[in-house]
């Protein structure tokens, strides 16, 4: 029997008992459906995070924080009036220990660091479209303390100029209509008024120029302001006599690559020097890598359920083929009596399992793509409408094909025992089988 005949016969034999084949394929369907969805979820979220890194990161900045403490001595540490302060509240940007001016000076002295700017958290009470806005024309505004770190995903306008002396703001996209602008382009170049409370608990206002309008992002929520505007408000809100302390500082690096580009070697060298100064440096990619690690862990747990379903399905394949071997004992004996080799018999039954695996995995993957596409589209227009660019379930052809191939391999491995039993049968004894 030629190879093509073996394949044709195996395909036909796989559907001899349609009910049994259907039930076995359905068990593979569940695993393929779940595994395709979980891999698509991981691909979609990781793709969004990667795009945000490319959008937000300029590649030439490091987030500087105090190094994690490795003190193993018993008891509390002695108080050092000239040492670092401890944060009184949870801080998402750094550790519980705060940087001081000495830390900033040490960072500035490191070779490869162009300048260092501390991230100073400010509180803005409201924003209005013009200086004469009435109370009902004011809107609450959150300021993103990390807006000086990198770039924003712009709808219109330009990025913040952190070295400029004029006061600049990046307006969130959903504030355009509220502040009376016709569109994002109309807002660029306009002046807005910010209201805040100073250290004396008195209301103050400051005007800033809108240099750009930014899309809402999972990784960069709130409005962005440049260093000059941050310093203006932070100085007014600073408590007199209180020593300077910062949760994190931004170190802008000098590059040694072509056209002054910052290379990986430059970043690593500065990180090493920071470590020597009891400081830690992280790129935006480093911080977002933690998010991707968590996402990968969650997807791994979800995928484990699909693997369990596939393992259960593999026992179904073993059972299906063992029953098929028993039912076709005389047929096997006849084929071997006519000269069919053990290898051909083995291949015939193995291919039957592969056909069942292809059937169940292909239908499961296609069903997952259909259902997942609908879910992704629905989520994009409802709960994820504030996160443009996020495809919740991203079906990559290579990943889908990999899932199908993996399930076919599992089906093949499940067929080894039944196919081997069929191949080893004695033709004389098989022909006598009743």
Coordinates of C-alpha atoms in Angstrom, one line a residue:
X1 CA 0.0 0.0 0.0
X2 CA 1.4 3.4 -1.0
X3 CA 1.8 6.3 1.4
X4 CA -1.1 8.2 -0.3
X5 CA -3.3 5.1 0.0
X6 CA -2.4 4.8 3.7
X7 CA -3.4 8.5 4.3
X8 CA -6.6 8.1 2.4
X9 CA -7.5 4.9 4.2
X10 CA -6.7 6.4 7.6
X11 CA -8.9 9.4 6.9
X12 CA -11.8 7.2 5.9
X13 CA -11.3 4.8 8.9
X14 CA -11.3 7.7 11.3
X15 CA -15.0 8.3 10.5
X16 CA -16.1 4.7 10.6
X17 CA -17.7 5.2 14.0
X18 CA -18.8 8.8 13.6
X19 CA -20.3 9.2 17.1
X20 CA -17.1 7.9 18.8
X21 CA -14.9 10.1 16.6
X22 CA -17.1 13.1 17.2
X23 CA -17.0 12.7 21.0
X24 CA -13.2 12.3 20.9
X25 CA -12.8 15.3 18.6
X26 CA -15.0 17.4 21.0
X27 CA -12.7 16.7 23.9
X28 CA -9.8 18.0 21.8
X29 CA -12.0 20.9 20.7
X30 CA -12.3 22.1 24.3
X31 CA -8.5 22.1 24.8
X32 CA -7.9 23.8 21.4
X33 CA -10.6 26.4 22.1
X34 CA -9.2 27.3 25.5
X35 CA -5.6 27.2 24.5
X36 CA -6.2 29.4 21.5
X37 CA -8.1 32.0 23.6
X38 CA -5.5 32.1 26.3
X39 CA -2.6 32.5 23.9
X40 CA -4.5 35.2 22.1
X41 CA -5.2 37.0 25.3
X42 CA -1.5 37.0 26.2
X43 CA -0.5 38.1 22.7
X44 CA -3.0 41.0 22.8
X45 CA -2.0 42.4 26.2
X46 CA 1.7 42.0 25.5
X47 CA 1.4 43.6 22.1
X48 CA -0.4 46.6 23.8
X49 CA 2.3 46.9 26.5
X50 CA 5.0 46.7 23.8
X51 CA 3.4 49.4 21.8
X52 CA 3.1 51.6 24.9
X53 CA 6.8 51.1 25.6
X54 CA 7.6 52.2 22.1
X55 CA 5.4 55.2 22.5
X56 CA 6.3 56.2 26.0
X57 CA 10.0 55.4 26.2
X58 CA 12.6 57.6 24.6
X59 CA 15.3 55.1 25.5
X60 CA 17.6 57.7 27.1
X61 CA 16.3 58.0 30.6
X62 CA 16.7 56.0 33.8
X63 CA 14.4 56.1 36.8
X64 CA 16.6 56.5 39.8
X65 CA 15.5 55.3 43.3
X66 CA 17.3 54.2 46.5
X67 CA 18.7 50.7 46.2
X68 CA 16.7 48.0 48.0
X69 CA 18.0 47.5 51.5
X70 CA 20.1 44.4 52.2
X71 CA 20.7 45.2 55.9
X72 CA 20.4 41.9 57.9
X73 CA 21.1 43.3 61.3
X74 CA 18.6 42.8 64.1
X75 CA 16.5 45.7 65.4
X76 CA 15.7 49.1 64.0
X77 CA 18.3 51.3 62.2
X78 CA 19.7 54.3 64.1
X79 CA 18.3 57.7 63.1
X80 CA 20.6 59.7 60.9
X81 CA 19.5 63.4 60.6
X82 CA 21.5 63.7 57.3
X83 CA 20.3 60.4 55.9
X84 CA 17.4 59.5 53.7
X85 CA 13.9 60.1 54.7
X86 CA 11.2 57.4 54.7
X87 CA 8.0 57.9 52.8
X88 CA 4.9 58.2 54.9
X89 CA 2.6 56.6 52.3
X90 CA 2.8 53.9 49.6
X91 CA 4.6 55.1 46.5
X92 CA 4.1 53.3 43.2
X93 CA 7.1 55.0 41.7
X94 CA 9.8 53.8 44.1
X95 CA 10.5 52.2 47.4
X96 CA 9.6 53.4 50.9
X97 CA 12.9 55.3 51.1
X98 CA 13.2 58.7 49.5
X99 CA 16.0 60.3 47.6
X100 CA 17.7 63.4 49.0
X101 CA 19.8 66.2 47.4
X102 CA 23.0 64.2 48.1
X103 CA 21.7 61.4 46.0
X104 CA 20.9 63.8 43.1
X105 CA 24.4 65.2 43.3
X106 CA 25.9 61.7 43.2
X107 CA 23.8 60.8 40.2
X108 CA 24.9 64.0 38.3
X109 CA 28.5 63.1 38.9
X110 CA 28.2 59.7 37.1
X111 CA 29.8 59.6 33.7
X112 CA 27.2 59.3 31.0
X113 CA 24.5 61.3 32.8
X114 CA 23.6 64.5 31.1
X115 CA 21.2 65.9 33.8
X116 CA 19.0 64.8 36.6
X117 CA 15.5 66.0 37.5
X118 CA 13.6 64.8 40.6
X119 CA 10.1 63.8 40.1
X120 CA 8.1 66.1 42.3
X121 CA 4.5 65.2 42.9
X122 CA 2.0 68.1 42.6
X123 CA -1.6 68.4 43.2
X124 CA -3.9 70.4 40.9
X125 CA -7.4 71.2 42.0
X126 CA -9.0 72.2 38.7
X127 CA -8.4 73.2 35.1
X128 CA -10.3 75.8 33.1
X129 CA -10.2 76.8 29.4
X130 CA -9.5 80.5 30.2
X131 CA -8.6 82.7 33.1
X132 CA -12.2 84.0 33.5
X133 CA -13.9 80.7 33.7
X134 CA -16.7 80.4 36.1
X135 CA -16.9 77.7 38.7
X136 CA -19.1 75.5 36.5
X137 CA -16.4 75.7 33.8
X138 CA -13.7 74.1 36.0
X139 CA -12.8 70.4 35.9
X140 CA -10.8 68.2 38.1
X141 CA -7.4 67.2 36.8
X142 CA -4.9 64.5 37.7
X143 CA -1.3 65.2 36.9
X144 CA 0.8 62.2 35.8
X145 CA 4.0 62.5 37.9
X146 CA 5.9 60.4 35.4
X147 CA 5.1 62.6 32.4
X148 CA 8.7 63.8 32.3
X149 CA 10.0 60.3 31.8
X150 CA 9.2 59.7 28.2
X151 CA 6.8 60.4 25.4
X152 CA 3.1 60.5 25.2
X153 CA 0.8 58.9 22.6
X154 CA -0.2 62.2 20.8
X155 CA -3.5 63.0 19.0
X156 CA -2.2 66.4 18.0
X157 CA 0.6 68.8 18.8
X158 CA 4.1 68.1 20.1
X159 CA 5.8 66.5 23.1
X160 CA 6.6 68.4 26.3
X161 CA 9.9 70.3 26.3
X162 CA 11.4 69.4 29.7
X163 CA 14.2 72.0 29.3
X164 CA 11.9 74.9 28.3
X165 CA 11.4 77.8 30.7
X166 CA 7.8 78.4 29.6
X167 CA 4.9 76.5 31.3
X168 CA 3.6 73.6 29.2
X169 CA 0.9 71.0 29.5
X170 CA -0.3 68.0 27.6
X171 CA -4.1 67.9 27.6
X172 CA -5.9 64.5 27.9
X173 CA -8.0 63.9 24.8
X174 CA -11.3 63.7 26.8
X175 CA -10.8 67.3 28.1
X176 CA -10.9 68.9 24.6
X177 CA -14.7 69.2 24.3
X178 CA -15.2 70.0 28.0
X179 CA -12.8 73.0 27.8
X180 CA -14.6 74.4 24.8
X181 CA -12.1 73.5 22.0
X182 CA -13.5 72.5 18.6
X183 CA -11.0 69.6 18.2
X184 CA -7.5 68.5 19.3
X185 CA -5.8 70.7 16.8
X186 CA -7.7 73.7 18.0
X187 CA -6.5 73.1 21.6
X188 CA -2.8 73.1 20.6
X189 CA -1.3 76.5 21.3
X190 CA -4.2 77.6 23.6
X191 CA -3.8 78.7 27.2
X192 CA -5.5 77.0 30.1
X193 CA -5.7 78.0 33.7
X194 CA -4.8 75.6 36.6
X195 CA -5.9 76.1 40.1
X196 CA -4.1 74.7 43.1
X197 CA -3.7 75.1 46.8
X198 CA -0.3 76.3 48.1
X199 CA 1.5 75.4 51.4
X200 CA -0.4 78.2 53.2
X201 CA -3.7 76.6 52.1
X202 CA -4.6 79.5 49.8
X203 CA -5.9 79.0 46.3
X204 CA -3.5 80.0 43.5
X205 CA -3.8 79.9 39.7
X206 CA -1.2 79.5 37.0
X207 CA -1.6 79.7 33.2
X208 CA 0.0 77.1 30.9
X209 CA 0.2 76.6 27.2
X210 CA -1.3 73.4 25.6
X211 CA 1.5 72.0 23.5
X212 CA -0.2 68.7 22.7
X213 CA -3.2 66.5 23.2
X214 CA -2.6 62.9 24.3
X215 CA -4.6 59.7 24.1
X216 CA -5.6 58.0 27.3
X217 CA -3.2 55.1 28.1
X218 CA -3.1 52.3 30.6
X219 CA 0.5 53.3 31.3
X220 CA 0.2 57.1 31.2
X221 CA -3.0 58.3 32.7
X222 CA -3.7 62.0 33.6
X223 CA -2.2 65.2 32.2
X224 CA 1.4 65.7 31.5
X225 CA 3.3 68.9 32.5
X226 CA 6.9 69.9 31.8
X227 CA 9.5 70.5 34.4
X228 CA 9.0 74.3 34.6
X229 CA 5.3 73.9 35.4
X230 CA 6.1 71.2 37.9
X231 CA 8.6 73.3 39.7
X232 CA 6.3 76.3 39.8
X233 CA 3.5 74.4 41.6
X234 CA 5.8 72.2 43.7
X235 CA 7.7 75.2 45.1
X236 CA 4.4 76.8 46.1
X237 CA 3.2 73.6 47.7
X238 CA 6.5 72.8 49.5
X239 CA 6.3 73.2 53.3
X240 CA 8.9 75.8 54.5
X241 CA 11.8 74.3 56.4
X242 CA 11.1 70.7 55.3
X243 CA 14.2 69.0 53.7
X244 CA 13.9 68.0 50.1
X245 CA 13.0 64.4 49.5
X246 CA 11.9 62.7 46.3
X247 CA 10.3 59.3 45.5
X248 CA 12.2 59.0 42.2
X249 CA 14.5 61.0 39.9
X250 CA 14.9 61.0 36.2
X251 CA 18.5 60.7 34.9
X252 CA 18.8 61.8 31.2
X253 CA 21.7 59.9 29.6
X254 CA 24.4 60.9 27.1
X255 CA 24.8 58.5 24.3
X256 CA 28.0 57.1 22.8
X257 CA 26.4 55.6 19.7
X258 CA 26.0 57.1 16.3
X259 CA 24.4 60.6 16.3
X260 CA 24.6 60.5 20.1
X261 CA 22.2 57.6 20.5
X262 CA 22.1 55.9 23.9
X263 CA 23.2 52.3 23.6
X264 CA 22.6 49.3 25.9
X265 CA 26.2 49.5 27.0
X266 CA 25.7 53.2 28.1
X267 CA 22.6 52.2 30.1
X268 CA 24.4 49.2 31.8
X269 CA 27.4 51.4 32.7
X270 CA 25.2 54.0 34.4
X271 CA 23.2 51.3 36.2
X272 CA 26.5 49.9 37.5
X273 CA 27.7 53.3 38.7
X274 CA 24.4 53.9 40.4
X275 CA 24.6 50.6 42.2
X276 CA 28.0 51.7 43.6
X277 CA 26.3 54.8 44.9
X278 CA 23.6 52.7 46.7
X279 CA 21.1 53.7 44.1
X280 CA 19.1 51.7 41.5
X281 CA 18.3 52.7 37.9
X282 CA 15.6 51.3 35.8
X283 CA 14.5 52.0 32.3
X284 CA 10.8 52.3 31.4
X285 CA 11.2 48.9 29.7
X286 CA 12.5 47.4 32.9
X287 CA 9.4 48.6 34.9
X288 CA 7.0 47.5 32.2
X289 CA 8.8 44.2 32.0
X290 CA 7.4 43.4 35.5
X291 CA 3.9 43.9 34.1
X292 CA 4.6 41.5 31.2
X293 CA 6.0 38.9 33.6
X294 CA 2.8 39.0 35.7
X295 CA 0.7 38.8 32.6
X296 CA 2.7 35.8 31.3
X297 CA 2.2 34.1 34.7
X298 CA -1.6 34.6 34.6
X299 CA -1.8 33.4 31.0
X300 CA 0.3 30.4 32.0
X301 CA -2.1 29.4 34.7
X302 CA -5.1 29.7 32.3
X303 CA -3.3 27.7 29.7
X304 CA -2.7 25.0 32.3
X305 CA -6.4 24.3 32.3
X306 CA -6.3 23.8 28.6
X307 CA -3.4 21.4 28.9
X308 CA -5.4 19.4 31.5
X309 CA -8.3 19.2 29.0
X310 CA -5.9 18.0 26.3
X311 CA -4.4 15.3 28.6
X312 CA -7.9 14.0 29.3
X313 CA -8.6 14.1 25.6
X314 CA -5.5 12.0 24.9
X315 CA -6.9 9.2 27.0
X316 CA -10.0 9.4 24.9
X317 CA -7.9 8.9 21.8
X318 CA -6.2 5.9 23.4
X319 CA -9.6 4.4 24.2
X320 CA -11.0 5.1 20.8
X321 CA -8.1 3.5 18.9
X322 CA -7.9 0.5 21.3
X323 CA -11.6 -0.2 20.6
X324 CA -11.0 0.2 16.9
X325 CA -8.0 -2.2 16.9
X326 CA -10.2 -4.8 18.7
X327 CA -13.1 -4.4 16.3
X328 CA -10.8 -4.6 13.2
X329 CA -8.7 -7.5 14.3
X330 CA -9.7 -9.7 11.4
X331 CA -9.1 -6.8 9.0
X332 CA -5.6 -6.3 10.4
X333 CA -4.9 -9.9 9.9
X334 CA -6.1 -9.8 6.3
X335 CA -3.9 -6.7 5.6
X336 CA -0.8 -8.4 7.0
X337 CA -1.6 -11.6 5.2
X338 CA -1.6 -9.7 1.9
X339 CA 1.8 -8.3 2.7
X340 CA 1.2 -5.1 4.6
X341 CA 4.2 -4.4 6.8
X342 CA 4.1 -3.7 10.5
X343 CA 5.3 -0.1 9.9
X344 CA 2.4 0.5 7.5
X345 CA -0.1 -0.9 10.0
X346 CA 1.4 1.3 12.7
X347 CA 1.3 4.3 10.4
X348 CA -2.4 3.6 9.4
X349 CA -3.6 3.7 13.0
X350 CA -1.3 6.6 14.0
X351 CA -2.7 8.7 11.1
X352 CA -6.2 8.0 12.2
X353 CA -5.4 9.7 15.5
X354 CA -3.7 12.6 13.8
X355 CA -6.8 13.1 11.6
X356 CA -8.9 13.2 14.8
X357 CA -6.5 15.6 16.3
X358 CA -6.5 17.9 13.2
X359 CA -10.3 17.8 13.2
X360 CA -10.8 18.7 16.9
X361 CA -8.0 21.3 17.0
X362 CA -8.9 23.0 13.8
X363 CA -12.6 23.4 14.7
X364 CA -11.6 24.5 18.2
X365 CA -9.2 27.1 16.9
X366 CA -11.6 28.5 14.4
X367 CA -14.4 28.6 17.0
X368 CA -12.0 30.5 19.4
X369 CA -11.1 33.0 16.6
X370 CA -14.8 33.6 15.9
X371 CA -15.9 34.0 19.5
X372 CA -12.7 35.9 20.5
X373 CA -13.0 38.4 17.7
X374 CA -16.6 39.2 18.7
X375 CA -15.6 39.5 22.4
X376 CA -12.6 41.7 21.4
X377 CA -14.7 44.0 19.2
X378 CA -17.4 44.3 21.9
X379 CA -14.9 45.1 24.6
X380 CA -13.1 47.7 22.4
X381 CA -16.4 49.6 22.1
X382 CA -17.5 49.3 25.7
X383 CA -15.3 48.6 28.7
X384 CA -12.0 49.1 26.9
X385 CA -13.1 52.2 25.0
X386 CA -10.7 54.3 27.0
X387 CA -7.7 52.3 25.9
X388 CA -7.4 52.8 22.1
X389 CA -5.0 50.5 20.4
X390 CA -5.7 47.6 22.8
X391 CA -6.8 44.4 21.0
X392 CA -7.9 42.2 23.9
X393 CA -7.5 39.0 21.9
X394 CA -4.9 39.0 19.2
X395 CA -4.9 35.9 17.1
X396 CA -1.6 35.5 15.4
X397 CA -1.5 32.9 12.5
X398 CA 1.8 31.4 13.7
X399 CA 0.4 30.9 17.2
X400 CA -2.8 29.4 16.0
X401 CA -1.0 27.0 13.7
X402 CA 1.3 26.1 16.6
X403 CA -1.6 25.2 18.8
X404 CA -3.1 22.9 16.0
X405 CA 0.3 21.2 15.4
X406 CA 0.8 20.7 19.2
X407 CA -2.6 19.0 19.5
X408 CA -1.9 16.8 16.5
X409 CA 1.4 15.7 18.1
X410 CA -0.4 14.9 21.3
X411 CA -2.9 12.9 19.3
X412 CA 0.0 11.0 17.6
X413 CA 1.7 10.2 20.9
X414 CA -1.7 9.0 22.3
X415 CA -1.9 6.6 19.3
X416 CA 1.4 4.9 19.9
X417 CA 0.2 2.2 22.2
X418 CA -2.9 1.1 20.1
X419 CA -1.0 1.4 16.8
X420 CA 1.9 -0.7 18.2
X421 CA -0.6 -3.3 19.4
X422 CA -2.1 -3.5 15.9
X423 CA 1.3 -3.7 14.2
X424 CA 2.4 -6.6 16.4
X425 CA -0.6 -8.8 15.9
X426 CA 0.0 -12.2 14.3
X427 CA -1.9 -12.5 11.0
X428 CA -2.9 -16.1 11.5
X429 CA -4.3 -15.5 15.0
X430 CA -6.0 -12.3 13.8
X431 CA -7.8 -14.1 11.0
X432 CA -9.1 -16.7 13.5
X433 CA -10.5 -13.9 15.7
X434 CA -14.3 -14.0 16.2

